[in-house]
Tab-separated table of C-alpha atoms in Angstrom:
chain	number	residue	atom	x	y	z
A	169	MET	CA	-78.680	-139.810	204.085
A	170	ALA	CA	-80.604	-138.973	207.179
A	171	PRO	CA	-80.010	-141.213	210.174
A	172	SER	CA	-82.773	-143.459	211.344
A	173	SER	CA	-85.200	-142.111	213.913
A	174	THR	CA	-84.531	-142.683	217.585
A	175	THR	CA	-86.771	-143.254	220.562
A	176	SER	CA	-86.408	-141.705	224.003
A	177	GLN	CA	-86.180	-145.086	225.772
A	178	ALA	CA	-82.739	-146.495	224.863
A	179	PRO	CA	-80.198	-145.524	227.563
A	180	VAL	CA	-77.213	-145.882	225.201
A	181	ARG	CA	-77.068	-144.523	221.663
A	182	LEU	CA	-74.173	-145.321	219.354
A	183	LEU	CA	-73.702	-142.707	216.617
A	184	LEU	CA	-71.540	-144.592	214.162
A	185	GLY	CA	-69.690	-142.693	211.428
A	186	GLU	CA	-67.831	-139.481	210.622
A	187	GLU	CA	-70.485	-137.318	208.971
A	188	GLU	CA	-70.675	-134.370	211.365
A	189	LEU	CA	-74.036	-133.079	210.167
A	190	LEU	CA	-75.694	-136.449	210.743
A	191	VAL	CA	-74.064	-136.787	214.167
A	192	GLU	CA	-75.226	-133.312	215.188
A	193	ARG	CA	-78.775	-133.957	214.032
A	194	ALA	CA	-78.905	-137.234	215.936
A	195	VAL	CA	-77.704	-135.509	219.126
A	196	GLU	CA	-80.298	-132.756	218.661
A	197	ARG	CA	-83.093	-135.305	218.277
A	198	ILE	CA	-82.008	-137.293	221.313
A	199	LEU	CA	-81.778	-134.165	223.481
A	200	ALA	CA	-85.146	-132.879	222.224
A	201	ALA	CA	-86.760	-136.222	223.064
A	202	LYS	CA	-85.270	-136.183	226.542
A	203	ARG	CA	-86.391	-132.609	227.186
A	204	ALA	CA	-89.868	-133.525	225.983
A	205	GLU	CA	-89.905	-135.939	228.937
A	206	ASP	CA	-88.207	-133.519	231.343
A	207	ALA	CA	-87.745	-129.858	230.390
A	208	ALA	CA	-84.944	-129.539	232.958
A	209	ALA	CA	-82.809	-132.297	231.444
A	210	GLU	CA	-79.119	-131.418	231.409
A	211	SER	CA	-76.747	-131.897	228.497
A	212	HIS	CA	-72.993	-132.480	228.705
A	213	ARG	CA	-70.521	-133.026	225.832
A	214	LYS	CA	-67.072	-134.457	226.494
A	215	ARG	CA	-64.202	-135.526	224.246
A	216	VAL	CA	-63.237	-139.078	225.125
A	217	SER	CA	-59.515	-138.300	224.883
A	218	GLU	CA	-59.982	-135.693	227.647
A	219	LEU	CA	-62.099	-137.895	229.910
A	220	THR	CA	-61.192	-140.349	232.677
A	221	PRO	CA	-63.316	-143.219	234.055
A	222	PRO	CA	-63.906	-141.357	237.365
A	223	GLU	CA	-65.063	-138.276	235.455
A	224	LEU	CA	-67.474	-140.387	233.425
A	225	ALA	CA	-68.772	-141.970	236.624
A	226	GLU	CA	-69.406	-138.477	238.024
A	227	LEU	CA	-71.261	-137.417	234.873
A	228	VAL	CA	-73.689	-140.336	235.078
A	229	SER	CA	-73.942	-140.305	238.863
A	230	PRO	CA	-77.439	-139.719	240.335
A	231	SER	CA	-75.920	-137.270	242.803
A	232	LEU	CA	-75.871	-134.498	240.188
A	233	PHE	CA	-78.506	-131.735	240.395
A	234	SER	CA	-80.744	-133.181	237.687
A	235	SER	CA	-81.430	-136.900	237.271
A	236	ALA	CA	-82.416	-136.353	233.621
A	237	ARG	CA	-79.284	-136.027	231.524
A	238	VAL	CA	-77.921	-136.570	228.044
A	239	ILE	CA	-74.173	-137.252	228.085
A	240	VAL	CA	-72.488	-137.036	224.680
A	241	LEU	CA	-69.080	-138.677	224.349
A	242	GLU	CA	-67.273	-137.415	221.239
A	243	GLY	CA	-64.442	-139.280	219.509
A	244	ALA	CA	-65.150	-142.578	221.250
A	245	GLN	CA	-62.754	-144.332	218.855
A	246	GLU	CA	-59.999	-142.758	220.999
A	247	ALA	CA	-61.074	-144.630	224.124
A	248	ASN	CA	-58.415	-146.581	225.996
A	249	ALA	CA	-59.145	-149.902	227.654
A	250	GLU	CA	-60.120	-148.361	231.006
A	251	LEU	CA	-62.530	-145.836	229.547
A	252	ALA	CA	-64.012	-148.370	227.125
A	253	ALA	CA	-64.690	-150.613	230.121
A	254	ALA	CA	-66.359	-147.711	231.943
A	255	ILE	CA	-68.599	-147.012	228.926
A	256	THR	CA	-69.634	-150.644	228.556
A	257	GLY	CA	-70.115	-150.797	232.319
A	258	PHE	CA	-72.747	-148.070	232.055
A	259	ALA	CA	-74.379	-149.927	229.148
A	260	LYS	CA	-74.658	-153.016	231.353
A	261	LEU	CA	-76.178	-151.092	234.250
A	262	PRO	CA	-77.532	-147.704	233.037
A	263	ALA	CA	-78.575	-145.024	235.498
A	264	ASP	CA	-82.204	-143.941	235.628
A	265	GLY	CA	-82.911	-140.849	233.531
A	266	VAL	CA	-79.488	-140.790	231.846
A	267	VAL	CA	-78.940	-141.233	228.123
A	268	LEU	CA	-75.335	-141.905	227.109
A	269	VAL	CA	-74.623	-140.927	223.497
A	270	VAL	CA	-71.409	-142.460	222.138
A	271	ALA	CA	-70.144	-140.850	218.922
A	272	HIS	CA	-67.689	-143.219	217.223
A	273	SER	CA	-66.055	-142.856	213.796
A	274	GLY	CA	-66.094	-146.602	213.186
A	275	GLY	CA	-62.324	-146.921	213.341
A	276	GLY	CA	-59.844	-146.544	216.170
A	277	ARG	CA	-56.134	-146.861	216.886
A	278	SER	CA	-56.372	-148.986	220.003
A	279	LYS	CA	-57.963	-152.403	220.253
A	280	ALA	CA	-60.378	-151.095	222.885
A	281	GLY	CA	-61.435	-148.200	220.671
A	282	LYS	CA	-61.991	-150.434	217.657
A	283	GLU	CA	-63.972	-153.023	219.582
A	284	LEU	CA	-66.216	-150.564	221.464
A	285	PRO	CA	-69.018	-150.387	218.834
A	286	ALA	CA	-69.368	-154.178	218.696
A	287	ALA	CA	-69.437	-154.358	222.485
A	288	LEU	CA	-72.141	-151.691	222.713
A	289	ARG	CA	-74.206	-153.357	219.990
A	290	LYS	CA	-74.042	-156.624	221.916
A	291	LEU	CA	-75.277	-154.836	225.035
A	292	GLY	CA	-78.303	-153.467	223.179
A	293	ALA	CA	-77.197	-149.937	222.309
A	294	GLU	CA	-79.377	-148.256	219.707
A	295	VAL	CA	-77.274	-147.575	216.601
A	296	VAL	CA	-77.681	-144.478	214.432
A	297	GLU	CA	-75.688	-144.678	211.191
A	298	CYS	CA	-73.789	-141.438	210.511
A	299	ALA	CA	-71.314	-142.627	207.860
A	300	LYS	CA	-69.727	-140.196	205.413
A	301	VAL	CA	-71.778	-139.819	202.264
A	302	THR	CA	-69.230	-140.478	199.513
A	303	LYS	CA	-71.073	-142.268	196.714
A	304	PRO	CA	-72.784	-140.034	194.140
A	305	ALA	CA	-76.008	-142.050	194.384
A	306	ASP	CA	-76.081	-141.663	198.180
A	307	ARG	CA	-75.406	-137.930	197.889
A	308	GLU	CA	-78.288	-137.583	195.441
A	309	LYS	CA	-80.535	-139.530	197.837
A	310	PHE	CA	-79.502	-137.162	200.644
A	311	VAL	CA	-80.614	-134.158	198.577
A	312	ARG	CA	-83.945	-135.788	197.729
A	313	ASP	CA	-84.483	-136.683	201.398
A	314	GLU	CA	-83.631	-133.123	202.472
A	315	VAL	CA	-86.151	-131.660	200.059
A	316	ARG	CA	-88.821	-134.086	201.275
A	317	ARG	CA	-87.923	-133.252	204.889
A	318	VAL	CA	-88.949	-129.638	204.300
A	319	ARG	CA	-92.060	-130.748	202.369
A	320	GLY	CA	-90.825	-130.104	198.848
A	321	SER	CA	-90.250	-132.096	195.670
A	322	ILE	CA	-87.285	-132.165	193.288
A	323	ASP	CA	-86.609	-133.891	189.966
A	324	GLY	CA	-83.502	-135.875	189.060
A	325	GLU	CA	-81.862	-133.225	186.889
A	326	ALA	CA	-82.353	-130.606	189.602
A	327	VAL	CA	-80.685	-132.882	192.163
A	328	THR	CA	-77.557	-133.188	190.019
A	329	THR	CA	-77.584	-129.491	189.128
A	330	LEU	CA	-77.759	-128.591	192.805
A	331	ILE	CA	-74.803	-130.829	193.660
A	332	ASP	CA	-72.899	-129.345	190.706
A	333	ALA	CA	-73.576	-125.846	192.015
A	334	VAL	CA	-73.040	-126.397	195.734
A	335	GLY	CA	-70.531	-129.246	195.977
A	336	THR	CA	-70.483	-132.304	198.207
A	337	ASP	CA	-70.643	-130.764	201.682
A	338	LEU	CA	-73.859	-132.055	203.296
A	339	ARG	CA	-74.327	-128.992	205.459
A	340	GLU	CA	-74.257	-126.688	202.420
A	341	LEU	CA	-76.498	-129.032	200.413
A	342	ALA	CA	-79.045	-129.150	203.232
A	343	ALA	CA	-79.108	-125.361	203.538
A	344	ALA	CA	-79.456	-124.904	199.772
A	345	ALA	CA	-82.243	-127.490	199.540
A	346	SER	CA	-84.213	-125.818	202.319
A	347	GLN	CA	-83.812	-122.374	200.756
A	348	LEU	CA	-84.844	-123.594	197.308
A	349	VAL	CA	-88.015	-125.194	198.644
A	350	ALA	CA	-88.889	-121.961	200.445
A	351	ASP	CA	-88.199	-119.821	197.356
A	352	THR	CA	-90.002	-122.027	194.828
A	353	GLY	CA	-93.088	-122.872	196.821
A	354	GLY	CA	-91.955	-126.480	197.108
A	355	ASN	CA	-91.367	-127.666	193.530
A	356	VAL	CA	-87.654	-127.524	192.689
A	357	ASP	CA	-86.461	-128.002	189.110
A	358	ALA	CA	-83.091	-127.488	187.407
A	359	ALA	CA	-84.060	-124.011	186.141
A	360	ALA	CA	-84.823	-122.913	189.703
A	361	VAL	CA	-81.457	-124.202	190.898
A	362	ARG	CA	-79.649	-122.297	188.170
A	363	ARG	CA	-81.561	-119.092	188.916
A	364	TYR	CA	-80.864	-119.375	192.626
A	365	HIS	CA	-77.157	-119.984	192.193
A	366	ASN	CA	-76.673	-117.401	189.458
A	367	GLY	CA	-74.602	-119.573	187.169
A	368	LYS	CA	-72.284	-120.988	189.821
A	369	ALA	CA	-72.864	-124.468	188.425
A	370	GLU	CA	-70.747	-123.529	185.430
A	371	VAL	CA	-67.646	-122.930	187.561
A	372	THR	CA	-67.668	-125.762	190.082
A	373	GLY	CA	-65.471	-128.834	190.125
A	374	PHE	CA	-68.049	-130.748	188.121
A	375	ALA	CA	-67.639	-128.352	185.172
A	376	VAL	CA	-63.868	-128.839	185.351
A	377	ALA	CA	-64.301	-132.617	185.437
A	378	GLU	CA	-66.772	-132.748	182.567
A	379	LYS	CA	-64.427	-130.845	180.279
A	380	ALA	CA	-61.411	-132.894	181.377
A	381	VAL	CA	-62.982	-136.301	180.656
A	382	THR	CA	-64.117	-135.113	177.215
A	383	GLY	CA	-60.567	-134.033	176.348
A	384	ASP	CA	-61.164	-130.260	176.466
A	385	ARG	CA	-57.913	-129.218	178.135
A	386	ALA	CA	-58.292	-125.474	177.546
A	387	GLY	CA	-61.894	-125.475	178.739
A	388	ALA	CA	-61.067	-127.548	181.811
A	389	LEU	CA	-58.173	-125.287	182.831
A	390	GLU	CA	-60.272	-122.169	182.287
A	391	ALA	CA	-63.071	-123.629	184.422
A	392	LEU	CA	-60.492	-124.594	187.039
A	393	ARG	CA	-59.165	-121.026	187.214
A	394	TRP	CA	-62.705	-119.661	187.611
A	395	ALA	CA	-63.435	-122.201	190.329
A	396	MET	CA	-60.281	-121.236	192.208
A	397	ASN	CA	-61.081	-117.521	191.887
A	398	LEU	CA	-64.531	-118.136	193.341
A	399	GLY	CA	-63.041	-120.041	196.249
A	400	VAL	CA	-64.300	-123.518	195.385
A	401	PRO	CA	-62.385	-125.818	197.792
A	402	HIS	CA	-59.585	-127.812	196.152
A	403	VAL	CA	-60.902	-131.040	197.630
A	404	LEU	CA	-64.291	-130.586	195.912
A	405	VAL	CA	-62.607	-130.223	192.524
A	406	ALA	CA	-60.536	-133.336	193.192
A	407	ASP	CA	-63.697	-135.226	194.227
A	408	ALA	CA	-65.464	-134.132	191.035
A	409	LEU	CA	-62.561	-135.308	188.872
A	410	ALA	CA	-62.573	-138.679	190.611
A	411	ASP	CA	-66.349	-139.018	190.301
A	412	ALA	CA	-66.295	-138.209	186.569
A	413	VAL	CA	-63.523	-140.682	185.798
A	414	ARG	CA	-65.177	-143.416	187.892
A	415	THR	CA	-68.480	-142.850	186.081
A	416	VAL	CA	-66.794	-143.162	182.682
A	417	ALA	CA	-65.031	-146.320	183.876
A	418	ARG	CA	-68.302	-147.877	185.091
A	419	VAL	CA	-70.100	-147.113	181.834
A	420	SER	CA	-67.195	-148.417	179.765
A	421	ALA	CA	-67.019	-151.627	181.791
A	422	ALA	CA	-70.771	-152.187	181.489
A	423	GLY	CA	-70.621	-152.038	177.691
A	424	GLY	CA	-73.484	-151.381	175.304
A	425	SER	CA	-75.084	-148.149	174.158
A	426	ASP	CA	-78.585	-148.333	175.617
A	427	PRO	CA	-78.813	-145.574	178.263
A	428	ASN	CA	-81.964	-147.051	179.807
A	429	ARG	CA	-80.295	-150.428	180.353
A	430	LEU	CA	-77.176	-148.758	181.748
A	431	ALA	CA	-79.243	-146.547	184.004
A	432	SER	CA	-80.967	-149.607	185.440
A	433	GLU	CA	-77.766	-151.617	185.857
A	434	LEU	CA	-75.668	-148.781	187.312
A	435	GLY	CA	-78.341	-147.090	189.395
A	436	MET	CA	-78.379	-143.696	187.706
A	437	PRO	CA	-81.034	-141.630	185.907
A	438	PRO	CA	-81.321	-142.243	182.122
A	439	TRP	CA	-80.305	-138.676	181.267
A	440	LYS	CA	-77.145	-139.114	183.344
A	441	ALA	CA	-76.429	-142.428	181.615
A	442	ARG	CA	-76.763	-140.727	178.225
A	443	LYS	CA	-74.328	-138.031	179.328
A	444	ALA	CA	-71.871	-140.637	180.635
A	445	LEU	CA	-72.062	-142.557	177.348
A	446	ARG	CA	-71.050	-139.414	175.461
A	447	GLN	CA	-68.170	-138.804	177.863
A	448	ALA	CA	-66.977	-142.422	177.552
A	449	ARG	CA	-66.266	-142.081	173.820
A	450	GLY	CA	-62.549	-142.154	173.136
A	451	TRP	CA	-61.642	-143.866	176.396
A	452	HIS	CA	-59.845	-147.226	176.600
A	453	SER	CA	-58.977	-149.419	179.574
A	454	ALA	CA	-55.328	-148.330	179.757
A	455	GLY	CA	-56.268	-144.663	179.681
A	456	LEU	CA	-58.918	-145.148	182.343
A	457	ALA	CA	-56.415	-146.884	184.591
A	458	ALA	CA	-54.031	-143.930	184.197
A	459	ALA	CA	-56.816	-141.432	184.857
A	460	LEU	CA	-57.981	-143.287	187.956
A	461	HIS	CA	-54.402	-143.272	189.230
A	462	ALA	CA	-54.200	-139.516	188.581
A	463	THR	CA	-57.381	-138.835	190.547
A	464	ALA	CA	-56.168	-140.954	193.463
A	465	GLU	CA	-52.915	-138.991	193.581
A	466	VAL	CA	-54.553	-135.574	193.368
A	467	ASN	CA	-56.935	-136.535	196.171
A	468	ALA	CA	-53.913	-136.990	198.440
A	469	ASP	CA	-52.215	-133.888	197.015
A	470	VAL	CA	-55.062	-131.509	197.863
A	471	LYS	CA	-55.217	-132.897	201.408
A	472	GLY	CA	-51.692	-131.795	202.191
A	473	VAL	CA	-49.251	-133.968	200.268
A	474	ALA	CA	-48.536	-131.414	197.532
A	475	ALA	CA	-46.885	-128.047	198.166
A	476	SER	CA	-49.454	-126.385	195.874
A	477	ALA	CA	-52.952	-127.858	195.665
A	478	ALA	CA	-53.820	-125.602	192.717
A	479	TYR	CA	-50.831	-126.815	190.723
A	480	ALA	CA	-51.682	-130.423	191.625
A	481	LEU	CA	-55.175	-129.940	190.194
A	482	GLU	CA	-53.800	-128.436	186.967
A	483	ARG	CA	-51.445	-131.388	186.635
A	484	ALA	CA	-54.301	-133.852	187.251
A	485	VAL	CA	-56.397	-132.202	184.521
A	486	ASP	CA	-53.463	-132.522	182.107
A	487	ARG	CA	-52.987	-136.192	182.985
A	488	ILE	CA	-56.689	-136.990	182.517
A	489	VAL	CA	-56.813	-135.239	179.136
A	490	VAL	CA	-53.706	-137.108	177.983
A	491	ALA	CA	-55.107	-140.412	179.291
A	492	ARG	CA	-58.208	-140.022	177.127
A	493	GLY	CA	-57.514	-141.877	173.911
A	494	SER	CA	-54.459	-143.628	175.319
A	495	ARG	CA	-54.293	-147.370	174.626
A	496	GLN	CA	-51.132	-148.062	176.630
């Protein structure tokens, strides 16, 4: 989801979240706004862990060559008490012409690092939300927003097909959305996505997941091998498995067989609800619990816990297939 717009007036901007694309876009907008005021405005980027309070004071000091500056502090969650105090000190008494951009993940190991966002909010910092886009509905909204941003339109099936083909990386989704709008004249449908990606949608993590949750072990493993051969990142396959199992669990918990009602209650398109209803057949609560546990484990495995991420994914597919139909 695109961050909210910013104005050129706020002297402190807090970019809150870990989504790098959103952080970068926010920095670009802030710098562009400042240079619209003063074409000679300087820009400096510093990692907080490599910065001292005196160095920060020098960066914001009016004795530098240009009074118009944008100072970007990266990894502000790493700030110690002294540096956090220096940052809030600037927020209390900002220097003329200087915009301080504080990029913070939202977490932090130290008390000072954790409390910095709240302190900056209290002092009037303008907040730009840059949180990781993890929910399927939010990812779909991001794609729709990207298409609109480049003056195109896209239908619901095309949104899902694009995510199936490209994966969950926002940078890749944004690039694909822009290219599709340019190639189609602005109206993007599922057929256009498939043509553009030359069948890649059939060998992504989503294809593996769809076959796994329907009990097709051979098909899921074959799709997994194709995905690995094409270089689909292990983490994207693990994410797709988790998303598919969670969707089945949500539909099963909601009960009923009316896709329109489910779509309304669960916030998904009717066609996707119909698909999820088909996938939910044969699943029981005990099996879903086992499958959810399997997806949680493989998520950790592909991020370094397992010696072989590929083997971990094969094992997860097996566990999900076995879990389907299990009542205990």
